């Protein structure tokens, strides 16, 4: 039996929803919105991988957790797709078209991975991504980081990250059960993180250009992201997942994360 719960929250998006979730920090806002735009392509790819991987797993408990993981990811990307449609409708025609083309490129990559890459690669990609989102959740789920975020955006992000923490062990366990090669997991995991972030930063640049800085360049967007995410702990947390002995079960969940998750109805254990 799975210990992971599939929830179906109903988000009501106001007509005055701002494109930038955190108006005082437009650069961070664009990074968050770009993350939202990647998810309707990344999360279906994870689900496709899990569908194939479940057939290789003998442990019934793990298979049940993998199914529940996919149920959670399906709810995540459907809700992000809804808000992404609203955001796209608020961009200029050129900005919306650029976002569409970046989304199509990411979708094409993930469909190609499903069609042409091995299950071992796809599972290692999934774990590379999940380990990064677990580090992200531990770094940004805090009262200080949530300050000033538009409430509906805040609820979506908090609910999503709470469930990312809840299902933090599933892709790790699936990889270990089916593949279990540390150097391979680290090599593909690092590739996965770089691949994903490259696409995310292109989306962040397009959003910045359309909302507040028409001339921003990729080196500037990259520098902003590195400085911000080094300071808030996401980059150090993500680098540590590549060390031998990394196991998401051994990571202590900060009190703030437990508190914010509970506010979204997610009791972390
Ligand atoms: Fe997710
Ligand atoms: Fe996830």
JSON list of C-alpha atoms and ligand atoms in Angstrom, two decimals, residues 43 73 76 160 164, ligand 1:
[
{"chain": "A", "resi": 43, "resn": "UNK", "atom": "CA", "xyz": [6.17, 15.63, -15.46]},
{"chain": "A", "resi": 73, "resn": "UNK", "atom": "CA", "xyz": [2.81, 14.40, -10.86]},
{"chain": "A", "resi": 76, "resn": "UNK", "atom": "CA", "xyz": [0.92, 18.93, -10.66]},
{"chain": "A", "resi": 160, "resn": "UNK", "atom": "CA", "xyz": [3.54, 21.24, -5.30]},
{"chain": "A", "resi": 164, "resn": "UNK", "atom": "CA", "xyz": [7.74, 16.76, -3.99]},
{"chain": "B", "resi": 1, "resn": "LIG", "atom": "FE1", "xyz": [5.76, 17.50, -9.40]}
]
